[in-house]
């Protein structure tokens, strides 16, 4: 999984796309590439799944069920967005402008006809750290 190249504490990754586009599957691949041996659950109902037994502290958020951005404020999640954590966020738009701007953003979508769809990923860096991460991802992808 190319996203593991350059993944580090202190970074924020936003994942965007419709239901079923592959956001959680991408996170599973990232965790496997970071040598996480356990079960990877979708945090759709818990809103966050922590993975601290890696070479970094990864928090996987899924804000699909947030009804109002103020719920993000009252959740206490802001404390996880710091230099000691890699935060991966599905449905970041549900937290509105309250959530940290991502270093890297991946937009997943389907292309093609029904039954013959392929997935497409568009990656965009929003910070200098994100540009470094994106460069690592692209270098890893090209060498694979």
Coordinates of C-alpha atoms in Angstrom, one line a residue:
X1 CA 0.0 0.0 0.0
X2 CA 1.7 3.1 -1.3
X3 CA 0.1 5.4 1.4
X4 CA 2.3 3.8 4.1
X5 CA 5.3 5.4 2.4
X6 CA 5.8 8.7 4.2
X7 CA 3.0 8.1 6.8
X8 CA 4.1 9.6 10.1
X9 CA 2.8 11.0 13.3
X10 CA 1.6 14.6 13.0
X11 CA -0.1 14.1 9.7
X12 CA -3.8 14.2 8.8
X13 CA -5.3 12.3 5.8
X14 CA -8.8 13.0 4.6
X15 CA -10.7 10.3 2.6
X16 CA -13.6 11.4 0.5
X17 CA -16.0 9.5 -1.7
X18 CA -19.4 8.0 -1.8
X19 CA -20.5 5.0 0.2
X20 CA -18.8 1.9 -0.9
X21 CA -16.0 3.8 -2.8
X22 CA -13.3 2.1 -0.8
X23 CA -12.3 4.5 2.0
X24 CA -12.3 1.8 4.8
X25 CA -10.6 -0.6 2.4
X26 CA -7.9 1.9 1.8
X27 CA -7.4 2.3 5.6
X28 CA -7.2 -1.5 6.0
X29 CA -4.5 -1.6 3.3
X30 CA -2.6 1.2 5.0
X31 CA -2.7 -0.6 8.4
X32 CA -1.6 -3.9 6.8
X33 CA 1.3 -2.0 5.1
X34 CA 2.2 -0.7 8.6
X35 CA 2.3 -4.3 9.8
X36 CA -0.9 -4.2 11.9
X37 CA -1.7 -7.8 12.4
X38 CA -5.2 -7.5 14.0
X39 CA -8.7 -7.1 12.8
X40 CA -9.5 -3.7 11.2
X41 CA -13.0 -2.5 12.0
X42 CA -14.9 0.3 10.4
X43 CA -15.5 3.0 13.0
X44 CA -18.9 3.9 11.5
X45 CA -20.7 3.4 14.8
X46 CA -17.8 4.1 17.3
X47 CA -16.6 7.1 15.2
X48 CA -13.0 6.3 16.0
X49 CA -10.7 3.3 16.2
X50 CA -7.3 3.8 17.7
X51 CA -4.2 1.8 16.5
X52 CA -1.4 2.5 18.9
X53 CA 0.6 -0.6 18.6
X54 CA 2.3 0.4 15.4
X55 CA 5.4 2.4 14.7
X56 CA 3.1 5.4 15.0
X57 CA -0.2 6.2 16.7
X58 CA -3.0 6.0 14.1
X59 CA -6.5 7.1 14.7
X60 CA -9.1 6.1 12.1
X61 CA -12.2 8.3 12.2
X62 CA -15.5 7.9 10.4
X63 CA -17.8 10.9 10.7
X64 CA -20.5 9.6 8.5
X65 CA -23.0 9.5 11.4
X66 CA -22.3 13.1 12.6
X67 CA -25.4 15.1 12.2
X68 CA -24.0 18.5 13.0
X69 CA -20.4 19.8 13.0
X70 CA -20.8 20.8 16.7
X71 CA -20.8 17.1 17.5
X72 CA -17.2 17.0 16.5
X73 CA -16.4 19.7 19.0
X74 CA -18.1 18.0 21.9
X75 CA -16.6 14.6 21.0
X76 CA -13.1 15.5 22.3
X77 CA -11.5 14.3 19.1
X78 CA -9.6 17.5 18.6
X79 CA -7.0 16.2 21.2
X80 CA -6.0 13.4 18.8
X81 CA -5.0 15.9 16.0
X82 CA -1.4 16.5 17.2
X83 CA 2.2 15.8 16.5
X84 CA 2.0 12.4 18.2
X85 CA -0.8 11.0 16.0
X86 CA -1.6 10.1 12.4
X87 CA -5.3 10.9 11.9
X88 CA -7.1 9.3 9.0
X89 CA -10.6 10.7 8.5
X90 CA -13.5 9.4 6.5
X91 CA -16.3 11.8 5.8
X92 CA -14.4 14.9 7.0
X93 CA -17.0 17.2 5.5
X94 CA -19.4 16.2 8.3
X95 CA -17.2 18.0 10.8
X96 CA -17.3 21.1 8.6
X97 CA -14.6 23.8 9.0
X98 CA -13.9 22.7 12.6
X99 CA -11.6 19.8 11.7
X100 CA -7.9 20.3 10.9
X101 CA -7.0 20.9 7.2
X102 CA -5.5 17.7 5.9
X103 CA -1.9 17.3 4.9
X104 CA -3.1 14.8 2.2
X105 CA -6.5 14.2 0.8
X106 CA -7.6 11.2 -1.3
X107 CA -10.9 11.3 -3.2
X108 CA -12.1 7.9 -4.3
X109 CA -14.7 7.4 -7.0
X110 CA -16.1 4.8 -9.4
X111 CA -15.7 5.1 -13.1
X112 CA -17.4 3.1 -15.8
X113 CA -20.6 1.2 -16.4
X114 CA -22.6 -0.7 -13.8
X115 CA -21.0 -4.1 -13.2
X116 CA -17.8 -3.0 -14.8
X117 CA -16.7 -0.1 -12.5
X118 CA -13.2 0.7 -11.7
X119 CA -12.0 2.8 -8.8
X120 CA -10.1 6.0 -9.3
X121 CA -8.1 7.9 -6.7
X122 CA -7.2 11.5 -6.9
X123 CA -4.5 12.6 -4.4
X124 CA -4.0 16.2 -3.3
X125 CA -1.5 17.7 -0.9
X126 CA -2.6 20.7 1.1
X127 CA 0.5 21.4 3.2
X128 CA 4.3 21.1 2.8
X129 CA 4.2 18.0 4.9
X130 CA 1.5 16.7 2.7
X131 CA 3.6 17.4 -0.4
X132 CA 6.4 15.4 1.1
X133 CA 4.0 12.5 1.9
X134 CA 2.5 12.6 -1.6
X135 CA 6.0 12.6 -3.1
X136 CA 6.8 9.4 -1.0
X137 CA 3.6 7.8 -2.1
X138 CA 4.2 8.5 -5.8
X139 CA 7.8 7.3 -5.6
X140 CA 6.7 4.1 -3.9
X141 CA 3.9 3.6 -6.4
X142 CA 6.3 4.1 -9.4
X143 CA 8.8 1.6 -8.1
X144 CA 6.2 -1.1 -7.4

